[in-house]
PDB file of C-alpha atoms in Angstrom:
ATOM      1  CA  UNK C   1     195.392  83.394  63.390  1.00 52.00           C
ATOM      2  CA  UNK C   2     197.850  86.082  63.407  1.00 63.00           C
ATOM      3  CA  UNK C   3     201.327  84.885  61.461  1.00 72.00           C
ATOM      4  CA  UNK C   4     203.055  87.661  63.883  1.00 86.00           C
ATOM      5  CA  UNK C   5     204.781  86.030  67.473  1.00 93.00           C
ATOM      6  CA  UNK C   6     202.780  87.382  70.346  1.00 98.00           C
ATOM      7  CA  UNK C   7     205.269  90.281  72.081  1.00 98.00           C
ATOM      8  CA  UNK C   8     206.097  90.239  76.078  1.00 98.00           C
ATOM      9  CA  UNK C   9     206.106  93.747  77.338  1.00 98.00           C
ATOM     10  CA  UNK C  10     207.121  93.873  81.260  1.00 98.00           C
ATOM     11  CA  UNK C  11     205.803  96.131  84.045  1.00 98.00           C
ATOM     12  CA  UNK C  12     207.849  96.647  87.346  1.00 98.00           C
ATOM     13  CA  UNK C  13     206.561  98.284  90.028  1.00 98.00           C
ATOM     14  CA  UNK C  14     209.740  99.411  92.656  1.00 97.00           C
ATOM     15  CA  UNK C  15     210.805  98.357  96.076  1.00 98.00           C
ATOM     16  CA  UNK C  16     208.437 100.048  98.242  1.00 98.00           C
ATOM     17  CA  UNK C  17     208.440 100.800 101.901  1.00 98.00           C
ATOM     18  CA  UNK C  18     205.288  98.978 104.281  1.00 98.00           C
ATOM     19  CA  UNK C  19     205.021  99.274 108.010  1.00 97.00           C
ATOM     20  CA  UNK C  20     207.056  96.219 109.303  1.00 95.00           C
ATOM     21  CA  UNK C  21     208.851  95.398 112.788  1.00 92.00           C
ATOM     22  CA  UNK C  22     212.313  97.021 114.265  1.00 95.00           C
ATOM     23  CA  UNK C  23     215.530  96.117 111.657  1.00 96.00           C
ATOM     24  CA  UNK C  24     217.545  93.833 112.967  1.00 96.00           C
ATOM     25  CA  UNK C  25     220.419  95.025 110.769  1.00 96.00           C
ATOM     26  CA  UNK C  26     221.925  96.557 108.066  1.00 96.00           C
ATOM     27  CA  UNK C  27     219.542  96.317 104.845  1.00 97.00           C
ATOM     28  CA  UNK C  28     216.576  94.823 107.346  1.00 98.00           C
ATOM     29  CA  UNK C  29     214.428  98.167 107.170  1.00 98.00           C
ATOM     30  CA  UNK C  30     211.087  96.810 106.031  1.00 98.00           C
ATOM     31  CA  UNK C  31     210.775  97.388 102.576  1.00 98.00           C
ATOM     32  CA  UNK C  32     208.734  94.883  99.744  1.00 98.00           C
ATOM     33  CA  UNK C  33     210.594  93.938  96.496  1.00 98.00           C
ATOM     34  CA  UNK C  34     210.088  95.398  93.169  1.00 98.00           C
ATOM     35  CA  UNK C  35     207.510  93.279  91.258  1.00 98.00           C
ATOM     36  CA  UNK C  36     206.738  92.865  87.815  1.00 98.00           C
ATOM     37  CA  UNK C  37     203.543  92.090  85.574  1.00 98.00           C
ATOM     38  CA  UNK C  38     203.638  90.632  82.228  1.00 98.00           C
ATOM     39  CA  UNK C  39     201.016  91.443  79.141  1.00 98.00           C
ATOM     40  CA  UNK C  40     201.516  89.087  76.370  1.00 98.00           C
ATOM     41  CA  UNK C  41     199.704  90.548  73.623  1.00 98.00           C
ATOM     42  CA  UNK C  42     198.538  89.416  69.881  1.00 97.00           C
ATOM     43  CA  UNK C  43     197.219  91.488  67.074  1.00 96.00           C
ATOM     44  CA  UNK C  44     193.968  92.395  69.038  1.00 96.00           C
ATOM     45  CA  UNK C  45     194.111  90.649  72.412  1.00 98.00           C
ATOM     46  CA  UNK C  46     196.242  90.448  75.019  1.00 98.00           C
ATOM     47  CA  UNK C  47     196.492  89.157  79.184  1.00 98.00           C
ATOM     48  CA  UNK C  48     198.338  89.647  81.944  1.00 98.00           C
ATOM     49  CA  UNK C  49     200.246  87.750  84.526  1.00 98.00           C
ATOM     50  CA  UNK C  50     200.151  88.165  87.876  1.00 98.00           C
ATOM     51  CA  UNK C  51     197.998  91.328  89.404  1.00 98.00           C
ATOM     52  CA  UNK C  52     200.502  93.510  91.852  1.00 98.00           C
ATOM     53  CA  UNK C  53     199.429  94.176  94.981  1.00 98.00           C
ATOM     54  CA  UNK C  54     197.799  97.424  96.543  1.00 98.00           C
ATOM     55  CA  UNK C  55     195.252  99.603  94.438  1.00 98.00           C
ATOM     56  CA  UNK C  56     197.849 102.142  93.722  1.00 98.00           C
ATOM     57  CA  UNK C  57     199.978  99.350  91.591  1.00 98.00           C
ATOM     58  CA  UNK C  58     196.852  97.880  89.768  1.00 98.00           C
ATOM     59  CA  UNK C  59     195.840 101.411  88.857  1.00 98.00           C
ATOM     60  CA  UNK C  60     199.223 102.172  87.166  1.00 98.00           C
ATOM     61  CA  UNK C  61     199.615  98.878  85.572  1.00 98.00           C
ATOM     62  CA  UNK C  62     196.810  99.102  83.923  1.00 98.00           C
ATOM     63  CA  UNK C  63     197.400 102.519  83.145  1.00 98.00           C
ATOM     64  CA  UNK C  64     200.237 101.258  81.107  1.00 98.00           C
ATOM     65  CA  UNK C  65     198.647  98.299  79.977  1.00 98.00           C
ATOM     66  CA  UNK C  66     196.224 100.449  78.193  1.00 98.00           C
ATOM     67  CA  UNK C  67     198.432 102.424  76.146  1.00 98.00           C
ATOM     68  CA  UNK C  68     199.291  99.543  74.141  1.00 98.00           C
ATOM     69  CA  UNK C  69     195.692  99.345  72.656  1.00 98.00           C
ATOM     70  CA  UNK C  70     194.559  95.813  72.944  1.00 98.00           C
ATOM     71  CA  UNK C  71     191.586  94.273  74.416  1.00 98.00           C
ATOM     72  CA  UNK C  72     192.748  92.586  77.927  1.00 98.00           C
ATOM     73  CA  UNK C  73     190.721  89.196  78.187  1.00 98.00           C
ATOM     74  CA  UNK C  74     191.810  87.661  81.170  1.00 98.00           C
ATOM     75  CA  UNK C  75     194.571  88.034  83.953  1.00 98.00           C
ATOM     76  CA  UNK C  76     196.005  85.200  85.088  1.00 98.00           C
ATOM     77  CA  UNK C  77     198.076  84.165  88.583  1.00 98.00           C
ATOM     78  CA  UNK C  78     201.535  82.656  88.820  1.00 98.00           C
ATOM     79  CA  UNK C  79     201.099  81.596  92.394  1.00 98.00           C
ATOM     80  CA  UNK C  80     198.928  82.043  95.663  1.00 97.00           C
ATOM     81  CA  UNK C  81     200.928  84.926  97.309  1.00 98.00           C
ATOM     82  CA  UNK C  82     198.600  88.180  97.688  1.00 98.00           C
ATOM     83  CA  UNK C  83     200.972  90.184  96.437  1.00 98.00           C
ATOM     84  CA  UNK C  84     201.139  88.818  93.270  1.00 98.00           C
ATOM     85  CA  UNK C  85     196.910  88.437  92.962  1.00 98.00           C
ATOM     86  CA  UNK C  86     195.720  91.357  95.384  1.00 98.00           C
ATOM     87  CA  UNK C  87     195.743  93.688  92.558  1.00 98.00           C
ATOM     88  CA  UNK C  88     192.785  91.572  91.086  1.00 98.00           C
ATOM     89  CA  UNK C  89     190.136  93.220  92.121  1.00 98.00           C
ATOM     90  CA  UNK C  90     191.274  96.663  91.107  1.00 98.00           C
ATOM     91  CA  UNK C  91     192.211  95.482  87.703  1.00 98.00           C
ATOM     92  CA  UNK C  92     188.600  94.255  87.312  1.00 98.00           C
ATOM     93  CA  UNK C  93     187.344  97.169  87.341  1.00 98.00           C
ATOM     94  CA  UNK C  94     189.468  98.949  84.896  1.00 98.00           C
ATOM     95  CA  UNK C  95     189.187  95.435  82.160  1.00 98.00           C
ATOM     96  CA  UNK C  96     185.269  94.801  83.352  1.00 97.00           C
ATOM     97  CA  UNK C  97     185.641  92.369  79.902  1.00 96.00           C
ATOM     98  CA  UNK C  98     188.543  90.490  81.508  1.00 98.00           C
ATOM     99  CA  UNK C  99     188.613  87.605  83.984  1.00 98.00           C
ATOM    100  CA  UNK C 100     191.077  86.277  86.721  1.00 98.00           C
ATOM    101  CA  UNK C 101     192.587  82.965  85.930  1.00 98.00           C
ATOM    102  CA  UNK C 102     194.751  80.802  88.307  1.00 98.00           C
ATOM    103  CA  UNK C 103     195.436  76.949  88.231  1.00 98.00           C
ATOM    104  CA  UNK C 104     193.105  75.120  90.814  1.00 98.00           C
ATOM    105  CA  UNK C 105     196.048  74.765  93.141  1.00 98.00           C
ATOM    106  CA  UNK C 106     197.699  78.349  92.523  1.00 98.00           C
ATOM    107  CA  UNK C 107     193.648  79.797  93.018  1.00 98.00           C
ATOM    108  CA  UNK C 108     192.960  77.608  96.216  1.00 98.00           C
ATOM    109  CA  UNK C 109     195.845  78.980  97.839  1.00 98.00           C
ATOM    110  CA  UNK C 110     195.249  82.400  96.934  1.00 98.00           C
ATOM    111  CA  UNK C 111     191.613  81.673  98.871  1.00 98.00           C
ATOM    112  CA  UNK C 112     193.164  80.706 101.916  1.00 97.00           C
ATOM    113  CA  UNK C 113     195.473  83.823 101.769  1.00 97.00           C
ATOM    114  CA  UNK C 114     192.100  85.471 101.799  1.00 97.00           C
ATOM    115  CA  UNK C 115     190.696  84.420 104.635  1.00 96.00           C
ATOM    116  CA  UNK C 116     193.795  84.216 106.490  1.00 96.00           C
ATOM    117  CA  UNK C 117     193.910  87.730 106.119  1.00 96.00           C
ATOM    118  CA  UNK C 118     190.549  88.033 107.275  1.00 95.00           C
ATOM    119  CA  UNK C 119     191.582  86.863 110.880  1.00 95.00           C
ATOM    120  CA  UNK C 120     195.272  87.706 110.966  1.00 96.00           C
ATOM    121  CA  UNK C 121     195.461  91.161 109.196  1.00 96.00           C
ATOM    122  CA  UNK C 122     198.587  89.911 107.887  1.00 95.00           C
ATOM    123  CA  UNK C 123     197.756  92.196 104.746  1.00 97.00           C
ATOM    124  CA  UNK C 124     196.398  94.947 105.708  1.00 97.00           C
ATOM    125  CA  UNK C 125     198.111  95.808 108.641  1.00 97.00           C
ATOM    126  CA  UNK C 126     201.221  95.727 106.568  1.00 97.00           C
ATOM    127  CA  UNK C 127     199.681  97.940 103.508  1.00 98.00           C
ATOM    128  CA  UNK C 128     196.764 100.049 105.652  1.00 97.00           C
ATOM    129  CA  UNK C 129     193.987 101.645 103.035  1.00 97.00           C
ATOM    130  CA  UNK C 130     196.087 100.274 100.032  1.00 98.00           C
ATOM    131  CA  UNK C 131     194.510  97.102  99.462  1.00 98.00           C
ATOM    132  CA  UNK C 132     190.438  96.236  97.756  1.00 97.00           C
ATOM    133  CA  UNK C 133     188.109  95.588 101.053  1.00 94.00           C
ATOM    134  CA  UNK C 134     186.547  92.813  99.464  1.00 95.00           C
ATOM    135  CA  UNK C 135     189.627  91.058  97.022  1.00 97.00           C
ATOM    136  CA  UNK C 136     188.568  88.927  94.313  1.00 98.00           C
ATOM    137  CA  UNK C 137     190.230  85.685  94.294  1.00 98.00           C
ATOM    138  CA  UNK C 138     191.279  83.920  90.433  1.00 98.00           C
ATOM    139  CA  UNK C 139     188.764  81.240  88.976  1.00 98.00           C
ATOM    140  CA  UNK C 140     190.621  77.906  88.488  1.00 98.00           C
ATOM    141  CA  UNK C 141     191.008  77.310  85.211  1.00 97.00           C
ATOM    142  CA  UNK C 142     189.188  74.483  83.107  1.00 95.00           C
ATOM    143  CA  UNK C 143     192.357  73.572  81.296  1.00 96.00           C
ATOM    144  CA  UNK C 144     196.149  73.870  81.057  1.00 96.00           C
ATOM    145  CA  UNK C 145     196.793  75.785  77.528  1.00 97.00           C
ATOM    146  CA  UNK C 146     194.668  78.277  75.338  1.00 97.00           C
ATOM    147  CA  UNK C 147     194.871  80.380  72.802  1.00 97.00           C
ATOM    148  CA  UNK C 148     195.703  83.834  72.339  1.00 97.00           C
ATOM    149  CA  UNK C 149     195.096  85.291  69.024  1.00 96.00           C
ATOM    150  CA  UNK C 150     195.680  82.094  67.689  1.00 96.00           C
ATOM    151  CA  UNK C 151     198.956  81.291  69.585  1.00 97.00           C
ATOM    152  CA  UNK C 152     199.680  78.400  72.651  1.00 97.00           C
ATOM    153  CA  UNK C 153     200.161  79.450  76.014  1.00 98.00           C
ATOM    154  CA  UNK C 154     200.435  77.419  78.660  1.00 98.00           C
ATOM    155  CA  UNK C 155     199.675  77.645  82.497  1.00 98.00           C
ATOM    156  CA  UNK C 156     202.509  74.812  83.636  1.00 98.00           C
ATOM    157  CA  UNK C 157     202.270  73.222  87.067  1.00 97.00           C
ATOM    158  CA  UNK C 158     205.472  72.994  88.358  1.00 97.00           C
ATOM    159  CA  UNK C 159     205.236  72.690  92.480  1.00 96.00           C
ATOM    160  CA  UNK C 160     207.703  73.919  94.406  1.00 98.00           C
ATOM    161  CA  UNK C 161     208.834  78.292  94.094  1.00 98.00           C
ATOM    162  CA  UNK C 162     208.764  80.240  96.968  1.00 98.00           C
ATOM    163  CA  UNK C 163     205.803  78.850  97.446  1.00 97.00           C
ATOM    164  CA  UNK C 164     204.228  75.303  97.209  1.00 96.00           C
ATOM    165  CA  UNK C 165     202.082  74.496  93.729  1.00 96.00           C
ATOM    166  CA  UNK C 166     203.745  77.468  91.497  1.00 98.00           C
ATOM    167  CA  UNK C 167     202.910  77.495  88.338  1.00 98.00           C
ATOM    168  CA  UNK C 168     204.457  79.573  85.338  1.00 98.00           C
ATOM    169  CA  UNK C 169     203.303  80.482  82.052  1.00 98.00           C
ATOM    170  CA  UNK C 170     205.212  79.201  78.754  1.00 98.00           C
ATOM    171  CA  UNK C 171     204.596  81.261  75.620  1.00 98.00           C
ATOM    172  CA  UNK C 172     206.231  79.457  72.471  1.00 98.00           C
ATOM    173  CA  UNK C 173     205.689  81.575  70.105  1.00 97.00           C
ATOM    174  CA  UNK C 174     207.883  84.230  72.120  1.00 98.00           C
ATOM    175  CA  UNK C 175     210.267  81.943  73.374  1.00 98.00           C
ATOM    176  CA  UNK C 176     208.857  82.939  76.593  1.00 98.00           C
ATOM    177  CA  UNK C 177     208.504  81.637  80.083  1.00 98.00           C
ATOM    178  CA  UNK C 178     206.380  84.130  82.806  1.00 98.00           C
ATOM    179  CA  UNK C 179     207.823  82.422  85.850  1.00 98.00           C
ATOM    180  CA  UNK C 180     206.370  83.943  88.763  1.00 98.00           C
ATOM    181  CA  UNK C 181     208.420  83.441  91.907  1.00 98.00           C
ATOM    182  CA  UNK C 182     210.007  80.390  90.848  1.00 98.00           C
ATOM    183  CA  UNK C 183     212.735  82.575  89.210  1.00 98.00           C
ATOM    184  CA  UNK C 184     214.188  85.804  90.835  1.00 98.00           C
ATOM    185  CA  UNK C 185     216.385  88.456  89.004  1.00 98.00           C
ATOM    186  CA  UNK C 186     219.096  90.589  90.911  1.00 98.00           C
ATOM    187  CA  UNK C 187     216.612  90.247  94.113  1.00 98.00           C
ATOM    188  CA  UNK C 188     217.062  88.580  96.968  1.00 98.00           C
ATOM    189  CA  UNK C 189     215.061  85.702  96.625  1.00 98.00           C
ATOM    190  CA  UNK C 190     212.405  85.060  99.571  1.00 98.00           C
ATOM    191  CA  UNK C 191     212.805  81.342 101.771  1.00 97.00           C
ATOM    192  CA  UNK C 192     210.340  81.611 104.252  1.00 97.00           C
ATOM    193  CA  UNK C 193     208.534  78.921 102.862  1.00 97.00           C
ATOM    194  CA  UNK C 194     211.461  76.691 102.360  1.00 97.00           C
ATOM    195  CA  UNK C 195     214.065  74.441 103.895  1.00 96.00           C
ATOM    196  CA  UNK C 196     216.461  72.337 102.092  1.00 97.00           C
ATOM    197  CA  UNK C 197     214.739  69.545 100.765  1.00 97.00           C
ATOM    198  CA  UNK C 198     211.725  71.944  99.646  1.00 98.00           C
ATOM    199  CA  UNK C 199     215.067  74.069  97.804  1.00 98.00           C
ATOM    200  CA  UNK C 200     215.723  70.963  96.323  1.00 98.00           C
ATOM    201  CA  UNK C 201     212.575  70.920  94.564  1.00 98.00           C
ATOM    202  CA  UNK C 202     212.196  74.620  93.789  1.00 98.00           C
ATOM    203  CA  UNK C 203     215.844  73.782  91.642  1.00 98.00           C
ATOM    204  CA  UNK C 204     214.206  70.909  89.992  1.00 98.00           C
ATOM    205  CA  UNK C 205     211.421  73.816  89.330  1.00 98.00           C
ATOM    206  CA  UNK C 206     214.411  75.757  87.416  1.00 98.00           C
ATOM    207  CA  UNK C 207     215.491  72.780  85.729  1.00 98.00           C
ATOM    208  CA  UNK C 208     212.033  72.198  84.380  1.00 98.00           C
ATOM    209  CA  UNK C 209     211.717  76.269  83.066  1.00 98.00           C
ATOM    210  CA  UNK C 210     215.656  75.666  81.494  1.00 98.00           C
ATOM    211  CA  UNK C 211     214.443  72.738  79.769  1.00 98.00           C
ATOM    212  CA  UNK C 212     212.520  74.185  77.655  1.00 98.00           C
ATOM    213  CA  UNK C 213     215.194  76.930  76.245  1.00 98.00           C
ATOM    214  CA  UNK C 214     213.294  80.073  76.352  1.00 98.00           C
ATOM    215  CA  UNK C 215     215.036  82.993  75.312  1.00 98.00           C
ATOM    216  CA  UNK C 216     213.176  85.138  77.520  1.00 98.00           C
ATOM    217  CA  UNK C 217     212.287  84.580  81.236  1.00 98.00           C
ATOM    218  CA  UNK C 218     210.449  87.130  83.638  1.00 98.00           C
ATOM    219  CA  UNK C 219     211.032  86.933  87.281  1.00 98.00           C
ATOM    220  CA  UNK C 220     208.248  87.942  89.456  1.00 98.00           C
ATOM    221  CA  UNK C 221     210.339  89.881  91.109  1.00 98.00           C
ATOM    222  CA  UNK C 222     213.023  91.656  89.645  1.00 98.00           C
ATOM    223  CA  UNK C 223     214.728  95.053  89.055  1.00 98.00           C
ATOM    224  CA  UNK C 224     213.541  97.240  87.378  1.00 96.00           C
ATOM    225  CA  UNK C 225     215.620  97.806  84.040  1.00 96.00           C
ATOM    226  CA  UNK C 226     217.270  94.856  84.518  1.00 98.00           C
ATOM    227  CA  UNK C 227     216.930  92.214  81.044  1.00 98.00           C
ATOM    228  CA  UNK C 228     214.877  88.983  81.023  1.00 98.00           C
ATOM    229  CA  UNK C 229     217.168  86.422  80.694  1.00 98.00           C
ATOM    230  CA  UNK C 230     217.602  83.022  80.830  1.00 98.00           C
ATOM    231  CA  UNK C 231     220.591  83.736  82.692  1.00 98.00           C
ATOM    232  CA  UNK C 232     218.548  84.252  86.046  1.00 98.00           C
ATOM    233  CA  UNK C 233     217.625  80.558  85.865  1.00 98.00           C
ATOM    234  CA  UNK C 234     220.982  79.421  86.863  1.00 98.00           C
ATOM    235  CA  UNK C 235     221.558  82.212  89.129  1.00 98.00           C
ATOM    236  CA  UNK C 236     218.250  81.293  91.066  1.00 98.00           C
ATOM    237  CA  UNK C 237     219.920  77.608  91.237  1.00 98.00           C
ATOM    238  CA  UNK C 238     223.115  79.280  92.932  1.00 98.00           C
ATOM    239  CA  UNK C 239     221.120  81.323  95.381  1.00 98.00           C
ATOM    240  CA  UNK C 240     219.670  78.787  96.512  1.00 98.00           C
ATOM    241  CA  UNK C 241     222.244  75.915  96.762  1.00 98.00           C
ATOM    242  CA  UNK C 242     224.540  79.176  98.524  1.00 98.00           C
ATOM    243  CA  UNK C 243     221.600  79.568 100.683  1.00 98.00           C
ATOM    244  CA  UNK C 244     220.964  75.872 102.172  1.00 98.00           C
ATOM    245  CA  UNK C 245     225.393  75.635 102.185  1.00 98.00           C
ATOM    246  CA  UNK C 246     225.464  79.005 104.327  1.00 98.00           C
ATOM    247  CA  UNK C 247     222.284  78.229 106.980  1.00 97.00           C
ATOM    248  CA  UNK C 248     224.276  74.805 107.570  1.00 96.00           C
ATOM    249  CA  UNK C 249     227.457  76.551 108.236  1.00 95.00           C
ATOM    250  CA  UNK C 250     226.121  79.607 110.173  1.00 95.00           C
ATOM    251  CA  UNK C 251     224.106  79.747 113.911  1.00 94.00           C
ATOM    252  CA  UNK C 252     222.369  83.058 113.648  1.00 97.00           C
ATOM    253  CA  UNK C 253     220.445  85.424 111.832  1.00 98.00           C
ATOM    254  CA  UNK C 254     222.686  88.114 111.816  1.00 98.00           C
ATOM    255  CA  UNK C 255     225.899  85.396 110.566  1.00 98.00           C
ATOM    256  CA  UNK C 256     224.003  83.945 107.679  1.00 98.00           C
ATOM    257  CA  UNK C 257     222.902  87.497 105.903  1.00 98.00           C
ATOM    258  CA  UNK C 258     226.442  88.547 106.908  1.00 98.00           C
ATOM    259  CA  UNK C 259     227.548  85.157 104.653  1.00 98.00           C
ATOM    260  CA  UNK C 260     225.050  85.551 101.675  1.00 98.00           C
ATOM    261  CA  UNK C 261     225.915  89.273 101.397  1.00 98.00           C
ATOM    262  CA  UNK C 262     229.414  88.026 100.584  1.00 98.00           C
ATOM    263  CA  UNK C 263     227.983  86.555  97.408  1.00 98.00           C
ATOM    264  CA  UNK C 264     224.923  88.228  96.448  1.00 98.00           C
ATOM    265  CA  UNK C 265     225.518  91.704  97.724  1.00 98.00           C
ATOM    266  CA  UNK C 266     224.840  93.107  94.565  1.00 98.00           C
ATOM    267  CA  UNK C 267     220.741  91.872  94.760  1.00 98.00           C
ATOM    268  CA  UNK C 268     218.033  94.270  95.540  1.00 98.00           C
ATOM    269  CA  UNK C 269     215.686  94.200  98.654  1.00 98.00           C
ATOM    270  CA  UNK C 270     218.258  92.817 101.456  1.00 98.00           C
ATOM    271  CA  UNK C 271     215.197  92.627 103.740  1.00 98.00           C
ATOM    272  CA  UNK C 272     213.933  89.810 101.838  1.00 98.00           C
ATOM    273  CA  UNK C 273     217.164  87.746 102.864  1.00 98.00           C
ATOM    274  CA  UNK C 274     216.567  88.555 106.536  1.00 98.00           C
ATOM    275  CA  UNK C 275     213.459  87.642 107.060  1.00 98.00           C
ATOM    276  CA  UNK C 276     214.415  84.057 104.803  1.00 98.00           C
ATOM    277  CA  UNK C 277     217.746  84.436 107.273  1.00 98.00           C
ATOM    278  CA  UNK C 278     214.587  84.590 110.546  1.00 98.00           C
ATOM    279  CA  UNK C 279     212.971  81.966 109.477  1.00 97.00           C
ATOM    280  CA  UNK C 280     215.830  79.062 108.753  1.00 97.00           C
ATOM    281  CA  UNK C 281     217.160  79.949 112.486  1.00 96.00           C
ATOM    282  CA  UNK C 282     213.579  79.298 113.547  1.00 95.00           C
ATOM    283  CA  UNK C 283     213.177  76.225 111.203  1.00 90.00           C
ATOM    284  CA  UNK C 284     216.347  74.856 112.853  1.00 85.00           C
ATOM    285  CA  UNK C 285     215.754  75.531 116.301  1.00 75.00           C
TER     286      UNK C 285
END
């Protein structure tokens, strides 16, 4: 066992444009948020969390991930949205010694997403000739923590992000927490999924990363450059408590960006916030 903490290094691949609908407004112009991917690394060995999306991303994370000179052994998945496992398959083939690892909620999901894509297109027709023909979905993992190089980590189920049955990775040794998309950093933070009660839960989520006092936390997404701080806990908590206040308050679409931007301007990927903005109007209606 290495006496040396095992070191969180923190890849961010930027907001990208993909072929979406007509914007609706200001900011709606279909573009995807940055997103990050997280190598925790001993003296030899190292993993990462969450897999990016399209072939492009998986080929220059693992570009990266390769210059730090340790043997990957297995990538593992926050949660069941493709564009955080996608990037699997291409990543497979550049670690052929590594595996993909997902809790058995967090890799049924990603399964569905799979097929759903199979019928919809909801994927590809978004990202056309970016994404593996044939994705490889994460194995469910036999248990909860393992070892790296000698050090804990553990694969925590927490329920509710912006998705049901997150999960996020806790790395004592580091005083780390990978959360996935149960945090967000200076990005607007995605509620298509959600309604109040469900944001209820996904602050609860917070409340269970905070309670643990990391010193570092990595949003899934985030911006690039921006620091990995505990910080963005409590600032996911406001987002969403402004979010549920704001959709009570406003009737439309175009009224509740138009309230959120008042507070959270200063996030990335205001695109996010109207399709989250879409969907409460919907939810309501």
């Amino acid at each position: 066992m290495s006496t040396s903490p095992l070191s969180v290094d923190v890849f961010v691949t930027p907001i990208r444009p993909y072929a979406g609908g007509a914007s609706q407004g200001p900011g709606d112009e279909p573009t995807w948020a940055p997103m990050s991917s997280t190598l925790i690394a001993g003296e030899h060995d190292a993993i990462l969390i969450d897999a990016l999306m399209t072939n492009g991303q998986a080929d220059a994370l693992a570009a990266w991930a390769k210059g730090f000179g340790k043997r990957i052994t297995g990538i593992y998945i926050t949660h069941g949205h493709s564009d955080h496992w996608l990037g699997l398959t291409r990543l497979l083939e550049h670690f052929p010694e590594a595996r993909g690892f997902a809790t058995a909620e967090v890799a049924a999901r990603a399964a569905w997403e799979a097929e759903m894509n199979k019928t919809t297109q909801y994927w590809t027709s978004r990202f056309p000739g970016e994404l593996p023909e044939a994705p490889v979905v994460p194995e469910a993992l036999a248990e909860p923590e393992f070892e790296l190089d000698g050090h804990l980590v553990r694969a925590v189920s927490v329920g509710q992000g912006d998705t049901e049955h997150s999960a996020f990775f806790h790395v004592p040794s580091a005083g780390a927490v990978v959360a996935g998309d149960i945090v967000y950093n200076d990005v607007h933070m995605m509620q298509l999924e959600t309604n109040e009660e469900k944001r209820e839960a996904w602050i609860a989520s917070l409340d269970a990363i905070a309670a643990l006092g990391p010193k570092v936390v990595v949003a899934g997404h985030k911006r690039a450059g921006s620091p990995d701080l505990p910080e963005h806990i409590a600032a996911s908590q406001r987002y969403l408590r402004d979010f549920t206040r704001i959709a009570n308050q406003r009737d439309t679409a175009e009224d509740l960006v138009a309230g959120m931007m008042e507070l959270h301007g200063d996030r990335d990927n205001p695109h996010t916030l109207w399709i989250s903005a879409r969907a409460a109007v919907a939810n309501r209606a």
